[in-house]
Short mmCIF file of N, CA, C and O in Angstrom, two decimals:
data_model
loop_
_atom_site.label_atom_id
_atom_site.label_comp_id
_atom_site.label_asym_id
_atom_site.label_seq_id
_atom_site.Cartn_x
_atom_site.Cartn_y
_atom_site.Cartn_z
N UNK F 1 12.05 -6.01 13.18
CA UNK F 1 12.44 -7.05 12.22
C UNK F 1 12.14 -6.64 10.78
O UNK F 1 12.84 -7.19 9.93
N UNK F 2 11.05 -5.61 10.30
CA UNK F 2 11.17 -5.08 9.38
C UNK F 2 10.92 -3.41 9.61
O UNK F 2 10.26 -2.77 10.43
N UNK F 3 11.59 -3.14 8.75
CA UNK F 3 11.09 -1.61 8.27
C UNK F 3 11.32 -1.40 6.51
O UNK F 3 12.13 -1.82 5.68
N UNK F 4 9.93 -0.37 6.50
CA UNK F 4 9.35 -0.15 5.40
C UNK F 4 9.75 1.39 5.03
O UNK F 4 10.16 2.24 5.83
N UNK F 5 9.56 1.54 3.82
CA UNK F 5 9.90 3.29 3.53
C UNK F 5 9.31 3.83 2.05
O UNK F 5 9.88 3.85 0.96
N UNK F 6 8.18 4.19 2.37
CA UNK F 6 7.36 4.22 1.25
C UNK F 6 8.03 5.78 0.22
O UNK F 6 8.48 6.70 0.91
N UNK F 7 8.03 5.93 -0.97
CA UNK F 7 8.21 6.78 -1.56
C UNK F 7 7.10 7.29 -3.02
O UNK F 7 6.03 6.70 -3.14
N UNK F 8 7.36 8.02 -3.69
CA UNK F 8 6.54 8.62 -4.90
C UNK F 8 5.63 9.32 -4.70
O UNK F 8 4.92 9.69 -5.63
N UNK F 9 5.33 9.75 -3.21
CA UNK F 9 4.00 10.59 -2.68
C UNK F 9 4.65 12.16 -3.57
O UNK F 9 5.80 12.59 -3.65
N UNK F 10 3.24 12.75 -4.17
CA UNK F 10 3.58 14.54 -4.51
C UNK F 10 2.14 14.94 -4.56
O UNK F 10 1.18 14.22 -4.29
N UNK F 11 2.12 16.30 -4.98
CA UNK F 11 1.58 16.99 -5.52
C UNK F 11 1.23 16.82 -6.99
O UNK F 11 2.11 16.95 -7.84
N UNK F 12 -0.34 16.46 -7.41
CA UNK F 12 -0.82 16.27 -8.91
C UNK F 12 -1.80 16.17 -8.55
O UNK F 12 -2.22 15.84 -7.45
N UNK F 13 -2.62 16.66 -10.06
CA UNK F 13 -3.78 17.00 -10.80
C UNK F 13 -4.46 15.86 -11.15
O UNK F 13 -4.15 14.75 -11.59
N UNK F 14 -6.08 16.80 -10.63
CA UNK F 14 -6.98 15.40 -11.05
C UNK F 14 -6.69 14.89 -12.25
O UNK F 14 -6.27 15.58 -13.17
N UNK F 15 -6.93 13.42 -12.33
CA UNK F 15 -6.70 12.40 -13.80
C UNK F 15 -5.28 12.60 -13.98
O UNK F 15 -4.99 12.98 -15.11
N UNK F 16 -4.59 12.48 -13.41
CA UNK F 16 -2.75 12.13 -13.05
C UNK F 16 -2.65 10.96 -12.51
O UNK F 16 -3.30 10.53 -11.56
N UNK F 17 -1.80 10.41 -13.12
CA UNK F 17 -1.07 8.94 -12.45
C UNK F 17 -0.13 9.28 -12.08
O UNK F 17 0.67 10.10 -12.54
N UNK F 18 -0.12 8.47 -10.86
CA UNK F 18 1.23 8.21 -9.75
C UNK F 18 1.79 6.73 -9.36
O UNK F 18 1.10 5.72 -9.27
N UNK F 19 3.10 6.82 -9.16
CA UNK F 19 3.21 5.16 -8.53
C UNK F 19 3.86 5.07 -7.27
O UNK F 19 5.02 5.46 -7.25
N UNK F 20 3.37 4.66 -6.24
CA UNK F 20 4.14 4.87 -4.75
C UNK F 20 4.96 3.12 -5.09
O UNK F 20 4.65 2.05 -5.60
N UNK F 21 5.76 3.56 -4.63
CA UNK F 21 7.15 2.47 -3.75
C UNK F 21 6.99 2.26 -2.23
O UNK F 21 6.57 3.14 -1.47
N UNK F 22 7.33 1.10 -1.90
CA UNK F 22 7.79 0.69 -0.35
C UNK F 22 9.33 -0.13 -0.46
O UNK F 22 9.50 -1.29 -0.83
N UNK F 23 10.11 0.62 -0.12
CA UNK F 23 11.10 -0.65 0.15
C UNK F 23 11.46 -0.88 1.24
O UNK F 23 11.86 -0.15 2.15
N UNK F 24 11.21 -2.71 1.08
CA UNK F 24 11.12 -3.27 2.45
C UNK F 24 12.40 -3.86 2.96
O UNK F 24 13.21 -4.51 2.30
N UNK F 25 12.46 -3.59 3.99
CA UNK F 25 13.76 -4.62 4.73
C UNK F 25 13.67 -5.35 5.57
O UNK F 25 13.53 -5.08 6.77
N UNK F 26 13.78 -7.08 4.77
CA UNK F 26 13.02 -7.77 5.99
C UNK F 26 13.85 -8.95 6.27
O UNK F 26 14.82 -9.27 5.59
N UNK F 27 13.45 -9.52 7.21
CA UNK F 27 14.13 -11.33 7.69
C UNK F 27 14.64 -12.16 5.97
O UNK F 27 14.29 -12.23 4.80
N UNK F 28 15.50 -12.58 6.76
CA UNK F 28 16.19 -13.22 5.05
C UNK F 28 15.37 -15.33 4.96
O UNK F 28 15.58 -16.36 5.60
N UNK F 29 14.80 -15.07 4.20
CA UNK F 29 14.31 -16.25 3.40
C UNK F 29 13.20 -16.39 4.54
O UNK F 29 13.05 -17.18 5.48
N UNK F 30 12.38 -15.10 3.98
CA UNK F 30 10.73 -14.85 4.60
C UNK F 30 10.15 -14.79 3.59
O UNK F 30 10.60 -14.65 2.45
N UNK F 31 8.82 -14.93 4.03
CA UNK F 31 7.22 -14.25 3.31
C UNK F 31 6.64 -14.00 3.73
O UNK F 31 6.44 -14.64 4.76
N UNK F 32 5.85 -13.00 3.50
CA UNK F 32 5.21 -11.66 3.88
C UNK F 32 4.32 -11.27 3.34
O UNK F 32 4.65 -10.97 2.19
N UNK F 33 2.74 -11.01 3.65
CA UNK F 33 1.98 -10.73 2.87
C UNK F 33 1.90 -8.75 3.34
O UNK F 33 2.24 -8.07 4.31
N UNK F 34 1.38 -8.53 2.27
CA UNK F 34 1.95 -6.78 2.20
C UNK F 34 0.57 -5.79 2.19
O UNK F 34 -0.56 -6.28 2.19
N UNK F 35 0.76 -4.58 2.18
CA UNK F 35 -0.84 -3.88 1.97
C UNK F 35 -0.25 -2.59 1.83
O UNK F 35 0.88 -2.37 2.25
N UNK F 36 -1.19 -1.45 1.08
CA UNK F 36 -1.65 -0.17 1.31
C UNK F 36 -2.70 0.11 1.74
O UNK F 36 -3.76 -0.42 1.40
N UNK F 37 -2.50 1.32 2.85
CA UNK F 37 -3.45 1.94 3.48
C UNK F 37 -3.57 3.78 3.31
O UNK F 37 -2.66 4.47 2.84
N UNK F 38 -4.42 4.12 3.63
CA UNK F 38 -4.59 5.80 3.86
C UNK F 38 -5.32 5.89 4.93
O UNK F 38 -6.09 5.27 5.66
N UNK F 39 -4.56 7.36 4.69
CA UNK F 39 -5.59 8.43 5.89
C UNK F 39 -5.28 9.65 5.63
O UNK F 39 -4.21 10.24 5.49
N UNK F 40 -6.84 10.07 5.56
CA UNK F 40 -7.49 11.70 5.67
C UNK F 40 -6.93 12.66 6.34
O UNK F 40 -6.03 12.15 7.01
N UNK F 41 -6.98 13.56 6.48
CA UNK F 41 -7.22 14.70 7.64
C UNK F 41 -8.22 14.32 8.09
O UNK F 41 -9.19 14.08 7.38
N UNK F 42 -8.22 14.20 9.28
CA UNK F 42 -9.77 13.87 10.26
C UNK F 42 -10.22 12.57 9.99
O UNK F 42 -11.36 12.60 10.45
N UNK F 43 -10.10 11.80 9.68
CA UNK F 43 -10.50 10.60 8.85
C UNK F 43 -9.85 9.21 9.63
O UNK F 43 -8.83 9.29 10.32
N UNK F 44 -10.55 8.03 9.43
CA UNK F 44 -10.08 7.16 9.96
C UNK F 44 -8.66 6.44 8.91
O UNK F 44 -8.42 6.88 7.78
N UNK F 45 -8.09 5.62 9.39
CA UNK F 45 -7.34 5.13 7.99
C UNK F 45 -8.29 4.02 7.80
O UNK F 45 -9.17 3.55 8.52
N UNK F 46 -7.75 3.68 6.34
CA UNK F 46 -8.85 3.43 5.67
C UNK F 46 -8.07 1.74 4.71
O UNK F 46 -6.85 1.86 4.55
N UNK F 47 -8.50 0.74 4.29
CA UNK F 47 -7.76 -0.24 3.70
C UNK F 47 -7.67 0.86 2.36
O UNK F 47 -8.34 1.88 2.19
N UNK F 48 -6.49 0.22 1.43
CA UNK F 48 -6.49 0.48 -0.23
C UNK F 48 -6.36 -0.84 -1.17
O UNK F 48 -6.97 -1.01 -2.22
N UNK F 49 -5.54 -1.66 -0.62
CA UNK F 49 -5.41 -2.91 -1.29
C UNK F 49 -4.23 -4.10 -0.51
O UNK F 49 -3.50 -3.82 0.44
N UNK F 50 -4.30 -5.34 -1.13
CA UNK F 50 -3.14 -6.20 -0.59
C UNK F 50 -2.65 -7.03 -1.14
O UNK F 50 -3.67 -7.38 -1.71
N UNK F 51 -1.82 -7.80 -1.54
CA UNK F 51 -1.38 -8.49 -2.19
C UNK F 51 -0.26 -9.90 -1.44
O UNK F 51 0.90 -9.79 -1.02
N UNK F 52 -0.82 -10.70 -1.47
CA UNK F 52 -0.23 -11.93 -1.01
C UNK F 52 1.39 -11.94 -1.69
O UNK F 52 1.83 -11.25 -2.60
N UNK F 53 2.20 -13.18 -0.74
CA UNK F 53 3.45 -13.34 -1.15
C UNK F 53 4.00 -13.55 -2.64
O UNK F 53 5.14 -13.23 -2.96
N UNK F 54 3.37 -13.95 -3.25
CA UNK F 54 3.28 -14.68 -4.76
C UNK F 54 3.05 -13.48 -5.63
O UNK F 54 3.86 -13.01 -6.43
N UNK F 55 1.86 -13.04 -5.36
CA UNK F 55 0.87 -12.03 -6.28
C UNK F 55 0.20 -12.29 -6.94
O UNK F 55 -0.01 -11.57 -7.92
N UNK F 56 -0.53 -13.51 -6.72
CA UNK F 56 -1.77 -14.38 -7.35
C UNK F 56 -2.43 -13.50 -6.76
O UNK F 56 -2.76 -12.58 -7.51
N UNK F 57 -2.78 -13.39 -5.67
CA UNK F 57 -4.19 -12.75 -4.94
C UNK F 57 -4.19 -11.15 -4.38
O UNK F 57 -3.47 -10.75 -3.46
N UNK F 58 -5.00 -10.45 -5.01
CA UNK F 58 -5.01 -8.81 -4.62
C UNK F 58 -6.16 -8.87 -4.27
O UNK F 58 -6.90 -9.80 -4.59
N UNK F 59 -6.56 -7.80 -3.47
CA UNK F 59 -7.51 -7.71 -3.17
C UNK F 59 -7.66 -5.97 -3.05
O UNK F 59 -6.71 -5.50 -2.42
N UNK F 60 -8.82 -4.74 -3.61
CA UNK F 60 -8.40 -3.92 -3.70
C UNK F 60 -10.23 -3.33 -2.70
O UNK F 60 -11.21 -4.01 -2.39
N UNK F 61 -10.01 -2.22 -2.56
CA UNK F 61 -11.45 -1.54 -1.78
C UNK F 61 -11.82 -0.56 -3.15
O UNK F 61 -11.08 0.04 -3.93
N UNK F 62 -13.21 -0.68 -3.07
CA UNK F 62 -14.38 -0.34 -3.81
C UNK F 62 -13.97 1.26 -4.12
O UNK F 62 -14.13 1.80 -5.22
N UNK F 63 -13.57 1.73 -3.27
CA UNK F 63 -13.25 3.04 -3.84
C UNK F 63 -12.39 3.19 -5.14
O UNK F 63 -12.62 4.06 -5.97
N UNK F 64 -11.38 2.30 -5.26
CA UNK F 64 -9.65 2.60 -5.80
C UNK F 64 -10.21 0.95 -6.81
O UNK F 64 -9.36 0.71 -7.67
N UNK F 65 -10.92 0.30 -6.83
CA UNK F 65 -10.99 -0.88 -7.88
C UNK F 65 -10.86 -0.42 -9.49
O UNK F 65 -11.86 -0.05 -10.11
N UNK F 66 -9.73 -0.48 -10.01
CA UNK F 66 -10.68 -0.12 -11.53
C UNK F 66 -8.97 0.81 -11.74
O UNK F 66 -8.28 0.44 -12.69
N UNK F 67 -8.64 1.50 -11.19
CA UNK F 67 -8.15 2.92 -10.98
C UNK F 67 -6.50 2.45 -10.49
O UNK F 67 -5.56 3.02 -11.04
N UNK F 68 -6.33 1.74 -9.80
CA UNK F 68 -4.83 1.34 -8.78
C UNK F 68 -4.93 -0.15 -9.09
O UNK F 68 -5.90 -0.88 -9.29
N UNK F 69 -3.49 -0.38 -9.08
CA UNK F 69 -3.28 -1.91 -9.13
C UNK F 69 -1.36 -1.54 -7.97
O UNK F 69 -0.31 -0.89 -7.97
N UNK F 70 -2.28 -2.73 -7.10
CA UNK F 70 -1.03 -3.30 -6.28
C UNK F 70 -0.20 -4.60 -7.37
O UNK F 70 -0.54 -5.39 -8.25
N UNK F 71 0.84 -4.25 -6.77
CA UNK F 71 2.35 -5.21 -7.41
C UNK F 71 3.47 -5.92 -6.53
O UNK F 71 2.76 -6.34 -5.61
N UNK F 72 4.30 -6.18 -6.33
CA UNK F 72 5.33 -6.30 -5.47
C UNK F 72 6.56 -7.02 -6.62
O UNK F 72 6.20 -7.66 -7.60
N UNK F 73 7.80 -6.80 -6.31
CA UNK F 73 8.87 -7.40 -6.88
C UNK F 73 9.68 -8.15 -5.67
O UNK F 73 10.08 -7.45 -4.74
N UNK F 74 9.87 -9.26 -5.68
CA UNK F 74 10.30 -10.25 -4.27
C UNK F 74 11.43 -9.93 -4.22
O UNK F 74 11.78 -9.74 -3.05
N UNK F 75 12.47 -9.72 -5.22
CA UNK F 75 13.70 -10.15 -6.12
C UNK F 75 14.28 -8.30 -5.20
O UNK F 75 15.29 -8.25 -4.50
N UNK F 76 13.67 -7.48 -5.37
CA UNK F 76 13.96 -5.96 -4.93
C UNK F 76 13.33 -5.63 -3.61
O UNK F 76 13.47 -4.48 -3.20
N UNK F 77 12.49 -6.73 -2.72
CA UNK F 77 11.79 -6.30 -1.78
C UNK F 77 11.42 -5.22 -1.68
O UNK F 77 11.90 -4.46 -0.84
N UNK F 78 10.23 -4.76 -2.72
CA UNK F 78 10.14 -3.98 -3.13
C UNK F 78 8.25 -3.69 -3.55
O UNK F 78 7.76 -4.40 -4.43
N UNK F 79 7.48 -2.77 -2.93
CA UNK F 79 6.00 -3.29 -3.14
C UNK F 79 5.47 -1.93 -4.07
O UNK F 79 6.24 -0.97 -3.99
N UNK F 80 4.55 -1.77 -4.74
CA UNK F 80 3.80 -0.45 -5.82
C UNK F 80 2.58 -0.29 -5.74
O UNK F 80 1.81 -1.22 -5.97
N UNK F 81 2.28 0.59 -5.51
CA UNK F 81 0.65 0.80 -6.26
C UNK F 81 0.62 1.92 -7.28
O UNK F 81 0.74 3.14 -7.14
N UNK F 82 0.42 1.10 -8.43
CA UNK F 82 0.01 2.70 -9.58
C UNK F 82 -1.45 3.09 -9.44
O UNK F 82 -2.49 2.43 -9.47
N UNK F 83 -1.16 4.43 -9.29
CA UNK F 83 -2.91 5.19 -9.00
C UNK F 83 -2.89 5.86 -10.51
O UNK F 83 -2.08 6.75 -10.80
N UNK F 84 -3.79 5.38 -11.36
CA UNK F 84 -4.49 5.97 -12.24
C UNK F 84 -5.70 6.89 -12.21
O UNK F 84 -6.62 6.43 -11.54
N UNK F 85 -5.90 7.97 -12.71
CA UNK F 85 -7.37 8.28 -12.63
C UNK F 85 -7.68 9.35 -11.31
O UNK F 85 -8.83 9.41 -10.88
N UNK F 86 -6.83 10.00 -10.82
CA UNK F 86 -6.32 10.58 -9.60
C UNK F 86 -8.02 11.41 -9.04
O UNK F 86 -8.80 12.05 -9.75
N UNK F 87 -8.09 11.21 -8.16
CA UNK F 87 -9.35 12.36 -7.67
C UNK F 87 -9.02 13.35 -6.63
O UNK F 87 -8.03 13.20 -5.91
N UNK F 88 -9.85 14.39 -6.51
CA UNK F 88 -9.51 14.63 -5.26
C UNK F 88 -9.29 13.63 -4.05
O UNK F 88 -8.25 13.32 -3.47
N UNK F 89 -10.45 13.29 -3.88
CA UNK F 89 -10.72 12.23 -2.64
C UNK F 89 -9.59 11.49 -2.60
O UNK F 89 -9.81 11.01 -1.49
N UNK F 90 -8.71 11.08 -2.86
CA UNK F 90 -7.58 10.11 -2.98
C UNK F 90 -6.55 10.96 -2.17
O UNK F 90 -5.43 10.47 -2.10
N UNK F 91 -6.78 12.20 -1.53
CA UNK F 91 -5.64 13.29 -1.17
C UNK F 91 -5.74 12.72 0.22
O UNK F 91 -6.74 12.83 0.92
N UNK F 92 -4.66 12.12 0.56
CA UNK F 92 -4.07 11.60 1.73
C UNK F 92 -2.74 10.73 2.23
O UNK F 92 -1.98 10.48 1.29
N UNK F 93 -2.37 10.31 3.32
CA UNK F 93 -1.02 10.17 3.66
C UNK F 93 -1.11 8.61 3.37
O UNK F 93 -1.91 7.95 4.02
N UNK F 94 -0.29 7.99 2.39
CA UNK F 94 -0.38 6.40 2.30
C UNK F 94 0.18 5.70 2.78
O UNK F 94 1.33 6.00 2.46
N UNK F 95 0.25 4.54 3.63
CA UNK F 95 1.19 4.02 4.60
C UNK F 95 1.14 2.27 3.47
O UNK F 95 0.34 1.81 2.66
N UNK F 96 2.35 1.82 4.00
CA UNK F 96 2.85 0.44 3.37
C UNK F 96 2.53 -0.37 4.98
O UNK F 96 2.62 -0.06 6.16
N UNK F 97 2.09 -1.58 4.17
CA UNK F 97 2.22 -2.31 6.20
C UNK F 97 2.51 -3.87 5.14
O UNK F 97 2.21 -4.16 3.98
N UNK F 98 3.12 -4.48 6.09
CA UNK F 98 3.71 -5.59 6.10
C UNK F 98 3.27 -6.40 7.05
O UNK F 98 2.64 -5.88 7.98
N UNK F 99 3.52 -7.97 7.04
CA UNK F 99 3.28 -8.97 8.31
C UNK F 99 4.01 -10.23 7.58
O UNK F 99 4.28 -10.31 6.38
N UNK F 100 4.23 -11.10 8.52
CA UNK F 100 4.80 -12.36 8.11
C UNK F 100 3.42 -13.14 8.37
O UNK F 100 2.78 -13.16 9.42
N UNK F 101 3.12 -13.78 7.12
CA UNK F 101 1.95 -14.32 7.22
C UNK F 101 1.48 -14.91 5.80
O UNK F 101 2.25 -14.43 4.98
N UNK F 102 0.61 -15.70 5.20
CA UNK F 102 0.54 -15.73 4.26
C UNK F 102 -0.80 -15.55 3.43
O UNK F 102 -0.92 -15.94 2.27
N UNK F 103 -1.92 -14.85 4.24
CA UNK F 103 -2.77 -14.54 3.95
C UNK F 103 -2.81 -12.80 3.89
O UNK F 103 -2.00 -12.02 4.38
N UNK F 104 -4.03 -12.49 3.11
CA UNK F 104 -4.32 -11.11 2.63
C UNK F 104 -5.33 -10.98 3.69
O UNK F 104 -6.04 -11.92 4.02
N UNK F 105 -5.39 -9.34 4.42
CA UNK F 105 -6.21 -8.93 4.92
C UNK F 105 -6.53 -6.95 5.35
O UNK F 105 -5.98 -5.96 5.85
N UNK F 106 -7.69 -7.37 4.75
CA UNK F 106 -8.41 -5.52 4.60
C UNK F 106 -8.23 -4.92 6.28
O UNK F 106 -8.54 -3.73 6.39
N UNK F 107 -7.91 -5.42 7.20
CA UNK F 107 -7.29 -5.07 8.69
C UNK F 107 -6.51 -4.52 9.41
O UNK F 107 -5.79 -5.28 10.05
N UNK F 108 -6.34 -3.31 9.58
CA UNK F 108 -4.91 -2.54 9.66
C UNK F 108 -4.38 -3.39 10.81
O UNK F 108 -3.18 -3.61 10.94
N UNK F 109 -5.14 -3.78 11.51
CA UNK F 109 -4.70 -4.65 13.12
C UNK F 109 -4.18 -5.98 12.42
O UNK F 109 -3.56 -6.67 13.23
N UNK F 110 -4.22 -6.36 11.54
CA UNK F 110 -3.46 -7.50 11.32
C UNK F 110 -2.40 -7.36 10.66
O UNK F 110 -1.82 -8.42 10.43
N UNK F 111 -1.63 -5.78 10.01
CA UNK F 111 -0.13 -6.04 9.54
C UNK F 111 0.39 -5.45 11.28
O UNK F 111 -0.31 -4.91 12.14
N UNK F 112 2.09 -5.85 11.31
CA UNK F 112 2.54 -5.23 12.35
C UNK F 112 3.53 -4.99 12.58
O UNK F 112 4.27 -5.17 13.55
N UNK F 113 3.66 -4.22 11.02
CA UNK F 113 4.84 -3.21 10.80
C UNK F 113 4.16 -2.59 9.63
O UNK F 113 3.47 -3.13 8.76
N UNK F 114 4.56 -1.07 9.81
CA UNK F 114 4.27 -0.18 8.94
C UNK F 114 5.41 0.89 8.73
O UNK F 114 6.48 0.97 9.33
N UNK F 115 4.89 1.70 7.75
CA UNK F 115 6.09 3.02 7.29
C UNK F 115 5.51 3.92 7.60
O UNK F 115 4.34 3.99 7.99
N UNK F 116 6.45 4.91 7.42
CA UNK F 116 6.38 6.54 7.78
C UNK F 116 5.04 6.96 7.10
O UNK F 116 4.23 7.54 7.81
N UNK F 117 4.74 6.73 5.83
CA UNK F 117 3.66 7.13 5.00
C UNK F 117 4.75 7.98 4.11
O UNK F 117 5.91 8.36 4.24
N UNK F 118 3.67 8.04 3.11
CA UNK F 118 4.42 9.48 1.93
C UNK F 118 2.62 10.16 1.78
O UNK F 118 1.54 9.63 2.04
N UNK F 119 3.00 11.55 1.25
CA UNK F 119 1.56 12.26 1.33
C UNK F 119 1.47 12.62 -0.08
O UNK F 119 2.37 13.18 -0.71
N UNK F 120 0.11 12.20 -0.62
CA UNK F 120 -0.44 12.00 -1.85
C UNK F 120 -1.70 13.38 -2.08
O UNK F 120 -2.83 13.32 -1.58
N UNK F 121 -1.19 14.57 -2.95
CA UNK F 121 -2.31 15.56 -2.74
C UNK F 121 -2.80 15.50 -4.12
O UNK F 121 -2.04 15.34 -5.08
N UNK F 122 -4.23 15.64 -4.23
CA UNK F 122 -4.40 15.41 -5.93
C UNK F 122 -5.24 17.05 -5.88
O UNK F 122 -5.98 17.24 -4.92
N UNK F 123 -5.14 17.89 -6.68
CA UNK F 123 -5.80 18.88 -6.49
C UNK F 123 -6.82 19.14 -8.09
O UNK F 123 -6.56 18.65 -9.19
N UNK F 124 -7.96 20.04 -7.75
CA UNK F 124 -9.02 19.74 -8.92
C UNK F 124 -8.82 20.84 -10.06
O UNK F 124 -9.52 20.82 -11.07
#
């Protein structure tokens, strides 16, 4: 019922900004609360942030606070995160997840639909 297709993943240098895309394709006259996630090599995936239907409410993880801001455009079904401030540590595959729902949650088990990922390498 949906699929997602995240884009803007590359190759860049520490203290480089990037902005990933998801465009979503979903049920017509829905809402959907949305998220970014990662994962490492070897690593668990990990929350990055989420943003409710509206975009009153984000919610971002302690690592990426300060640095990334989640967005969404309803109008383009269409979701962002600009990463400012690039580190190494940030070098990993970012996935978009979606749910019909109207709450935000740091839970990968609670979106249940996700994308391919795009892969984000920041090198030092």
């Amino acid at each position: 019922q949906v699929q997602l297709v995240e884009s803007g993943g590359g190759l860049v240098q520490a203290g480089d900004s990037l902005r990933l895309s998801c465009a979503a394709s979903v049920r017509t006259s829905s809402t959907y609360v949305m998220g970014w996630f990662r994962q490492a090599p070897g690593k668990e995936r990990e929350f990055v942030a989420t943003i409710n239907w509206s975009g009153s409410i984000t919610r971002y993880a302690d690592s990426v606070k300060g640095r990334f801001t989640i967005s969404r455009d309803n109008a383009k079904n269409t979701l962002y995160l600009q990463m400012n401030s690039l580190k190494p540590e940030d070098t990993a595959v970012y996935y978009c997840a979606a749910d019909y729902r109207s709450y935000t949650s740091a839970s990968y088990s609670a979106y249940n639909y996700w994308g391919q990922g795009t892969q984000v390498t920041v090198s030092s």
